[in-house]
Short mmCIF file of C-alpha atoms and ligand atoms in Angstrom, two decimals:
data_model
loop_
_atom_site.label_atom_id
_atom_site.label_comp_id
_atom_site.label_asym_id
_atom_site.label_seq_id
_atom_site.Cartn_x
_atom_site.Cartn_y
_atom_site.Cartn_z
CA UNK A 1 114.20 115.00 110.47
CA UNK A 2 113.18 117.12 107.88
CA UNK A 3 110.95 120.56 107.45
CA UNK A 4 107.90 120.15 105.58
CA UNK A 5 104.53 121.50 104.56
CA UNK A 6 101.07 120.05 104.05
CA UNK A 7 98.97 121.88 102.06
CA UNK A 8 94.88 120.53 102.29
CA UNK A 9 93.77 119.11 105.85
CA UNK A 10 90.96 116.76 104.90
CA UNK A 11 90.19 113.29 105.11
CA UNK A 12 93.29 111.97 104.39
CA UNK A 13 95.75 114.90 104.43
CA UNK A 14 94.72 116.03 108.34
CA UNK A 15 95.68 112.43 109.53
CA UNK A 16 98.53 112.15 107.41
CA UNK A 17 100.29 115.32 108.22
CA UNK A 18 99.90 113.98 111.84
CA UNK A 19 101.70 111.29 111.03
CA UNK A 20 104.59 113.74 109.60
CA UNK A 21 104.33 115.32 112.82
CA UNK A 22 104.79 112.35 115.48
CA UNK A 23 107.68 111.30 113.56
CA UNK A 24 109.34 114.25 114.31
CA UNK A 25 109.60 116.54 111.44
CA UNK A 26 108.92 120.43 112.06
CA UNK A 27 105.23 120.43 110.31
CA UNK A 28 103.78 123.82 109.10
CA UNK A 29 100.27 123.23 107.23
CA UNK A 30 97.53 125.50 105.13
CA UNK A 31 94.01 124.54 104.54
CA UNK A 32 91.65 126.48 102.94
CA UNK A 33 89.32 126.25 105.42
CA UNK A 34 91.56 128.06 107.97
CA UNK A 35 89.61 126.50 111.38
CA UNK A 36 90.93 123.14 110.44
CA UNK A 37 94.29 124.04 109.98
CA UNK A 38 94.03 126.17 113.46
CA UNK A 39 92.66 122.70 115.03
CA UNK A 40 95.31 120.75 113.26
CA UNK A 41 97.63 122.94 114.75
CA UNK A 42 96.38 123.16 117.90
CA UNK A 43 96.32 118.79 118.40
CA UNK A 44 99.86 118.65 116.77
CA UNK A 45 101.54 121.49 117.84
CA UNK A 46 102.58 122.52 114.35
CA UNK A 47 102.77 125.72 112.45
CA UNK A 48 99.94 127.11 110.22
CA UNK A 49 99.73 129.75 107.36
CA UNK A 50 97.71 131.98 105.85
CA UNK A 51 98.54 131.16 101.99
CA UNK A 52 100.34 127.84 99.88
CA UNK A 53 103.18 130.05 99.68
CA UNK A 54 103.45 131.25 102.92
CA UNK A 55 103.26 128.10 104.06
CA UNK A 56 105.87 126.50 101.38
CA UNK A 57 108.50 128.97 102.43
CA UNK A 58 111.74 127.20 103.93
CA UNK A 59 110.19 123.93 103.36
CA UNK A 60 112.59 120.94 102.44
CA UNK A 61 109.47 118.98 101.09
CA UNK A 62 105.76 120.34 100.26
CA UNK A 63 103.20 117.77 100.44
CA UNK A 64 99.68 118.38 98.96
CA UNK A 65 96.31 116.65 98.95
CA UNK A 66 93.52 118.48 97.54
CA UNK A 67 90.43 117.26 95.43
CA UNK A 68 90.61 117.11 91.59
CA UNK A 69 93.73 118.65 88.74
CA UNK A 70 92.05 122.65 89.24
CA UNK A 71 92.66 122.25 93.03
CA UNK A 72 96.07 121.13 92.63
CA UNK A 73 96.81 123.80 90.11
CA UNK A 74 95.25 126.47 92.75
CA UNK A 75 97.83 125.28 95.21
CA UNK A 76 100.94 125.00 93.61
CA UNK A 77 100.55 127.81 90.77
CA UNK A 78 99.36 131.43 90.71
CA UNK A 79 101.01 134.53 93.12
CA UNK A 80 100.10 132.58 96.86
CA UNK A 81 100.79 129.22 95.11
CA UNK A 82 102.91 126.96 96.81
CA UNK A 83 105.95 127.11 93.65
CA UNK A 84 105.84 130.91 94.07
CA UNK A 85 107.35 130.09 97.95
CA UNK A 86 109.41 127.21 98.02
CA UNK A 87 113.16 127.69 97.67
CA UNK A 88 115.41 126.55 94.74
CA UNK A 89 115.91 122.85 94.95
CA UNK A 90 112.96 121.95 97.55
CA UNK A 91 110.88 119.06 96.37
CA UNK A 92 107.13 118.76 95.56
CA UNK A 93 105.35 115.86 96.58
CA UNK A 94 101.51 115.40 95.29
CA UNK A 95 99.49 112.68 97.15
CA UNK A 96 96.02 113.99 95.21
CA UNK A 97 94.30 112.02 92.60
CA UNK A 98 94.54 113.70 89.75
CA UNK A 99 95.33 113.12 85.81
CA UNK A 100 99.27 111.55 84.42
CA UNK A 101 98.52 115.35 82.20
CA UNK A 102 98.56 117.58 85.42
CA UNK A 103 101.40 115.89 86.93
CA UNK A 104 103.16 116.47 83.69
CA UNK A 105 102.47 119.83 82.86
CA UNK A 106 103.51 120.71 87.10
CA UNK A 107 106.27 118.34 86.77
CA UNK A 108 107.66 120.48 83.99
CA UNK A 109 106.93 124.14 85.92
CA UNK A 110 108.20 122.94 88.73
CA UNK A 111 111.17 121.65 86.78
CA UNK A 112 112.07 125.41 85.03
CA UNK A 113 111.52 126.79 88.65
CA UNK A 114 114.83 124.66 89.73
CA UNK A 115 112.04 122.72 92.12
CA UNK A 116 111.62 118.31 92.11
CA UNK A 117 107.98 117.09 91.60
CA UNK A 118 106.86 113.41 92.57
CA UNK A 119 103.66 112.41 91.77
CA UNK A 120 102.18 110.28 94.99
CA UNK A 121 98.83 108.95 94.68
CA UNK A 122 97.74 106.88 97.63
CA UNK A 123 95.78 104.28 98.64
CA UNK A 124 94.04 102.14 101.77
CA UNK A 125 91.45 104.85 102.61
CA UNK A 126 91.11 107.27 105.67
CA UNK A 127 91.54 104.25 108.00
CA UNK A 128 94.80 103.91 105.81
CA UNK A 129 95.64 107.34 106.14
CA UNK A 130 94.57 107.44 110.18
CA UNK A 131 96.71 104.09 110.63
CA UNK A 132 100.24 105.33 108.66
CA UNK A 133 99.43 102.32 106.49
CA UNK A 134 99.12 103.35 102.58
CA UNK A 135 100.05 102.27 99.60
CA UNK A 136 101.94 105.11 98.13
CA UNK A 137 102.54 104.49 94.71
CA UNK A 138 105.22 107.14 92.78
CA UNK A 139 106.85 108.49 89.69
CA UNK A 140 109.26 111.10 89.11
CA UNK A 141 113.09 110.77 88.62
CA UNK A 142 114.81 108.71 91.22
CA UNK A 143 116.92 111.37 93.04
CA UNK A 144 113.60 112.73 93.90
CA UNK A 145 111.40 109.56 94.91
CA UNK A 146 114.98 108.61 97.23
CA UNK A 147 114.37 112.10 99.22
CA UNK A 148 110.32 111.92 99.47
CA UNK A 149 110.38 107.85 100.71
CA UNK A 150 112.09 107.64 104.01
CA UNK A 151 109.14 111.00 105.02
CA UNK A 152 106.70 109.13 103.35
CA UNK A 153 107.48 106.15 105.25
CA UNK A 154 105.67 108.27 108.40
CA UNK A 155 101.97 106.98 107.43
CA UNK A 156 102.81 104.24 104.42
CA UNK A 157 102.90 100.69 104.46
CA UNK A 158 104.87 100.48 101.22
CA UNK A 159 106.08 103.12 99.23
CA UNK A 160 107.32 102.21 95.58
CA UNK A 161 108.28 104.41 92.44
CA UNK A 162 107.51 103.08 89.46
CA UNK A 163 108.73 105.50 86.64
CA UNK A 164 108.85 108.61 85.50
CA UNK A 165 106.47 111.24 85.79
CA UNK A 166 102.45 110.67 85.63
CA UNK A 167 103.69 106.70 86.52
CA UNK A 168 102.34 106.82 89.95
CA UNK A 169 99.02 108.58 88.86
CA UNK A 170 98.83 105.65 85.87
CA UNK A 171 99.43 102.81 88.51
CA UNK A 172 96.68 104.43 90.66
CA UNK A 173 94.31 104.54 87.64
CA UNK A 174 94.77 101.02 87.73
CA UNK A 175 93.55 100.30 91.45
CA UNK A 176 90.84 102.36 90.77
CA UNK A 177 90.07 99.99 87.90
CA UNK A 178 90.02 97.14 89.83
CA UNK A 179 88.10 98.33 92.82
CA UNK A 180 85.24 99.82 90.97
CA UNK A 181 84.21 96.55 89.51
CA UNK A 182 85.49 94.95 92.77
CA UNK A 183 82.76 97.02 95.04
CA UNK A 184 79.61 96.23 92.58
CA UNK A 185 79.90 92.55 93.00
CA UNK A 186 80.43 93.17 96.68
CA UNK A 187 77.37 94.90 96.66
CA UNK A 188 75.41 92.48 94.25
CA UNK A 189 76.33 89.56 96.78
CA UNK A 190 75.57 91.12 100.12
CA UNK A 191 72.40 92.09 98.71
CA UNK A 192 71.35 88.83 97.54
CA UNK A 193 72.36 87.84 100.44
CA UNK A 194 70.05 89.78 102.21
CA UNK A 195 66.68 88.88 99.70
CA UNK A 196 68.27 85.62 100.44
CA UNK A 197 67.28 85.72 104.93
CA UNK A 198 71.51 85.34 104.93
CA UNK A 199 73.10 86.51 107.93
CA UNK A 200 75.26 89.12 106.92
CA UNK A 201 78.05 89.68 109.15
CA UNK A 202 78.37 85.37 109.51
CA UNK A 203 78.35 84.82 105.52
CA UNK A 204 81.23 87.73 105.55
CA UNK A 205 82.99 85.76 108.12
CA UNK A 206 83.41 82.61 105.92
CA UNK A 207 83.88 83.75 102.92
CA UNK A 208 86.28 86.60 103.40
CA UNK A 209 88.56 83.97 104.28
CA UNK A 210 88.10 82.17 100.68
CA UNK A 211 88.77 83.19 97.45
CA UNK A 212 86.05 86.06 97.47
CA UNK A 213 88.16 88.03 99.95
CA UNK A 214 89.12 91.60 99.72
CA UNK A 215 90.09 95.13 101.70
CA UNK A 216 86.47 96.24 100.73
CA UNK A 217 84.42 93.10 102.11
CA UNK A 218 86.88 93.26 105.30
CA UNK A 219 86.80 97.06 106.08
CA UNK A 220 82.99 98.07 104.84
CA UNK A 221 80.89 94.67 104.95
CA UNK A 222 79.78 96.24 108.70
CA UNK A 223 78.92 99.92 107.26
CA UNK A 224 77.13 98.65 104.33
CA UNK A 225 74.94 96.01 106.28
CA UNK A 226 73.81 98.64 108.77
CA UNK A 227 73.74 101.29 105.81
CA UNK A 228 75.85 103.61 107.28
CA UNK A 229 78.12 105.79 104.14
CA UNK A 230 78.72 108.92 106.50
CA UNK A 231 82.76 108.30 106.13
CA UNK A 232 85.17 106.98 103.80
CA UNK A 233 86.01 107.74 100.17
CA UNK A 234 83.47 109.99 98.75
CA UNK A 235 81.61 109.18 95.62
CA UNK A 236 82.23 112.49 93.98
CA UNK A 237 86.11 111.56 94.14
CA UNK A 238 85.35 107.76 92.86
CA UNK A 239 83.81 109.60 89.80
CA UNK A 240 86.43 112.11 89.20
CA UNK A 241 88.96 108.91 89.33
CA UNK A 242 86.53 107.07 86.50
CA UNK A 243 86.71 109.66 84.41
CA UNK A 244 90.44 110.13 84.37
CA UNK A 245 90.90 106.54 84.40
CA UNK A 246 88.62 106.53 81.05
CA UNK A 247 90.13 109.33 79.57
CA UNK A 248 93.24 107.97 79.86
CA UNK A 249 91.81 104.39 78.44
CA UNK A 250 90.82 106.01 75.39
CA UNK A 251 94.32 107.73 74.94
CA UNK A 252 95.46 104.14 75.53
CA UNK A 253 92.95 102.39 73.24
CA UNK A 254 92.26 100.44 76.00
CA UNK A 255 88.51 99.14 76.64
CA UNK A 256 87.33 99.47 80.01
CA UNK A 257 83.99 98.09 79.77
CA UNK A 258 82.95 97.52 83.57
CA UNK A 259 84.15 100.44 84.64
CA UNK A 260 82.60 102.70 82.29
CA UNK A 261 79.41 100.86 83.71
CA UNK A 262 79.97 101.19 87.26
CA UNK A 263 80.98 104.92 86.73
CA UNK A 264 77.28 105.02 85.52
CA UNK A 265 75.80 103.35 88.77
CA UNK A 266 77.71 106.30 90.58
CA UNK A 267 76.48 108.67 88.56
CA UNK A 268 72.64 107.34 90.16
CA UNK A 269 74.09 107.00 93.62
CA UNK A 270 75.19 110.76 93.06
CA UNK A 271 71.29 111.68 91.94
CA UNK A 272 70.35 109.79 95.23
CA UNK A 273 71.81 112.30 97.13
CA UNK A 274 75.20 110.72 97.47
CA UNK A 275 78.12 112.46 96.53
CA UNK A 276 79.55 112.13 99.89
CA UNK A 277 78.99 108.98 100.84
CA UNK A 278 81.14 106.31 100.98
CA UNK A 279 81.79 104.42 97.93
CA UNK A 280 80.33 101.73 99.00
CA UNK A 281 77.06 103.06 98.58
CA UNK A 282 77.01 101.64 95.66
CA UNK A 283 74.75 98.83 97.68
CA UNK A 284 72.07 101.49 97.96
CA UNK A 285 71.18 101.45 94.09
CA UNK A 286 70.18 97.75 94.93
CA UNK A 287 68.11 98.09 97.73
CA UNK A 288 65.99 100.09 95.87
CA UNK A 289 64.83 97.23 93.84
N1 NAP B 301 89.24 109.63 101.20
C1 NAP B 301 89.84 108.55 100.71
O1 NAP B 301 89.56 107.40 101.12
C2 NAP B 301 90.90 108.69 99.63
C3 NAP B 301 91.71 107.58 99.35
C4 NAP B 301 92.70 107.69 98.40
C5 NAP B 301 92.86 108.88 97.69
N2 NAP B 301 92.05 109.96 97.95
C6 NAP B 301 92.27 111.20 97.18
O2 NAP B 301 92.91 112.13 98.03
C7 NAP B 301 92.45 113.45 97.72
C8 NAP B 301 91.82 114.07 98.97
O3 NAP B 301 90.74 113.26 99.39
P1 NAP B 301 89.99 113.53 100.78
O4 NAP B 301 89.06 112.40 100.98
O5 NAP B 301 90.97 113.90 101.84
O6 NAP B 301 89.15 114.82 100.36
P2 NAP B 301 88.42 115.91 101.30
O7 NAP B 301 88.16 115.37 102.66
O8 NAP B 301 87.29 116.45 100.49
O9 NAP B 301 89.55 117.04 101.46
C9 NAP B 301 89.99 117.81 100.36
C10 NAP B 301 91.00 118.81 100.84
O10 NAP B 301 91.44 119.62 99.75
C11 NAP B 301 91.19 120.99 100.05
N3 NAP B 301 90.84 121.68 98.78
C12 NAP B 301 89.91 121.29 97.87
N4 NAP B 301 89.89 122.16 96.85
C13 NAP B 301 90.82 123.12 97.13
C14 NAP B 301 91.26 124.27 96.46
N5 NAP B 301 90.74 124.64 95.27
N6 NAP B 301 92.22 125.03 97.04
C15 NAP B 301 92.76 124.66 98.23
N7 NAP B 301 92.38 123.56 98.92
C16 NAP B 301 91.42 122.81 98.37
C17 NAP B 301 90.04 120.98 101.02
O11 NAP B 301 90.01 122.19 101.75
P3 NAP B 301 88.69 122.61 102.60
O12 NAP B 301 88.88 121.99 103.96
O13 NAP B 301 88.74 124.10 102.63
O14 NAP B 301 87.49 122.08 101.86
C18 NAP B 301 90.44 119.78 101.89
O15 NAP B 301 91.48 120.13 102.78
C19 NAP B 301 91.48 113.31 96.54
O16 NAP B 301 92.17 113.50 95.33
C20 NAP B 301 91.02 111.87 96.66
O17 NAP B 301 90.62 111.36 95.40
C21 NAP B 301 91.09 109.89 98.92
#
């Protein structure tokens, strides 16, 4: 058992520090918002702190999920960041979405600070990340993923390193690329189904089982029937994912034609009022018509 810290109790890092917690590892957690890291506290029976680096401070492993690259930095840099606490050799483990050029630059502080970095993007969602059963997808050098994975393994399904640095941001750019397009065809067909006098929830239940399947039609075919997008991955996330994923296209030279599109459709969904709803929202823009 091991003694970590969570830094940033939201959707996905409040359930997934539990996780840490019922396996047995001696939890202490910071959240900006200090009443959820008081409640977290109070269900889990962990410690909480007033600062990243009060709360890094004797910590084997830090684990962070925050927002976007300027939350990350606010965490782990600066006087209360986390790097300013944590003791030679601990080991920094990021599970935010943010850009490979973050990871990289923190990768390399963390590096002249005598500290490990893995970059740990994750996916599956908050029922994932309520269930223990992510996708954790990682880069950094190998001593450092062979530390992080067996704590991981509290609240993943599969955990996997896949190069150095920025890798596991890169191979999470690429799920985001093939959900975005993935969720506006979901969308298109449940709402010609629906101008169609379809039965929703019994169309789902045939062809979810053919070749039209997918996590999205299985999980949020209910919500988006009933238009319900009070949970989930917010849309204000999905955009700041597009727009690293087509940053780092045109670095690539890499055309990303669909996604640039959908990214567009978000932006509306965002103008609708939507920032926090669910992805899936993207259904919403239709029903307009
Ligand atoms: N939700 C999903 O389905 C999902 C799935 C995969 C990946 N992700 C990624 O995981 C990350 C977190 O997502 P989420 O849905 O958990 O977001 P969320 O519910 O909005 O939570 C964000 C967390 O980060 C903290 N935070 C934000 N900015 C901060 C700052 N500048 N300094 C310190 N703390 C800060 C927030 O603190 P406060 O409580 O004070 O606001 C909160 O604890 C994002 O990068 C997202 O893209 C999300």
């Amino acid at each position: 058992m091991a003694r970590v810290t969570f830094l940033g109790l939201g959707v996905m890092g409040y359930p997934m520090a539990g996780h840490l917690a019922r396996a047995g590892h001696e939890v202490t957690v910071y959240n900006r918002t200090t009443s959820k890291a008081e409640k977290w506290a109070a269900e889990h029976g962990g410690r909480h702190a007033a600062t990243p680096r009060e709360a890094a401070q004797d910590a084997e492993i830090v684990f962070a999920c925050v927002g976007n690259d300027d939350d990350l930095r606010g965490v782990c840099l600066g006087e209360d960041g986390a790097f300013a606490g944590m003791a030679s050799g601990a080991l920094f483990v990021d599970h935010t979405t943010v850009s490979a050029a973050v990871t990289r630059e923190l990768a390399a502080e963390a590096d002249a600070k005598g500290l490990g970095f893995v970059d740990a993007p994750v996916s599956g969602g908050q029922a994932g990340a309520e269930n223990g059963q992510l996708s954790v997808m990682c880069g950094g050098a190998q001593e450092h993923f062979d530390r992080a994975e067996p704590v991981i393994d509290a609240y993943a399904k599969i955990c996997r390193r896949l190069g150095e640095s920025g890798a596991g941001q890169l191979a999470k750019m690429a799920n985001q690329i093939a959900i975005a397009g993935l969720v506006q065809g979901l969308s298109e067909s449940l709402a010609f189904a629906e101008k169609a006098g379809l039965d929703g929830r019994a169309l789902v239940e045939v062809i979810s089982q053919g070749a039209a399947g997918s996590w999205q039609m299985v999980n949020r075919h209910g919500t988006m029937l009933d238009d319900h997008f009070e949970h989930g991955f917010a849309v204000d996330w999905m955009r700041k994912d597009l727009g690293i994923c087509l940053d780092a296209a045109d670095e690539l030279s890499v055309s990303l034609p669909v996604t640039a599109l959908v990214d567009q459709f978000y932006k509306e969904v965002q103008q609708m009022g939507g920032g926090r709803w669910d992805t899936s929202s993207l259904i919403k823009r239709l029903r307009r018509n």
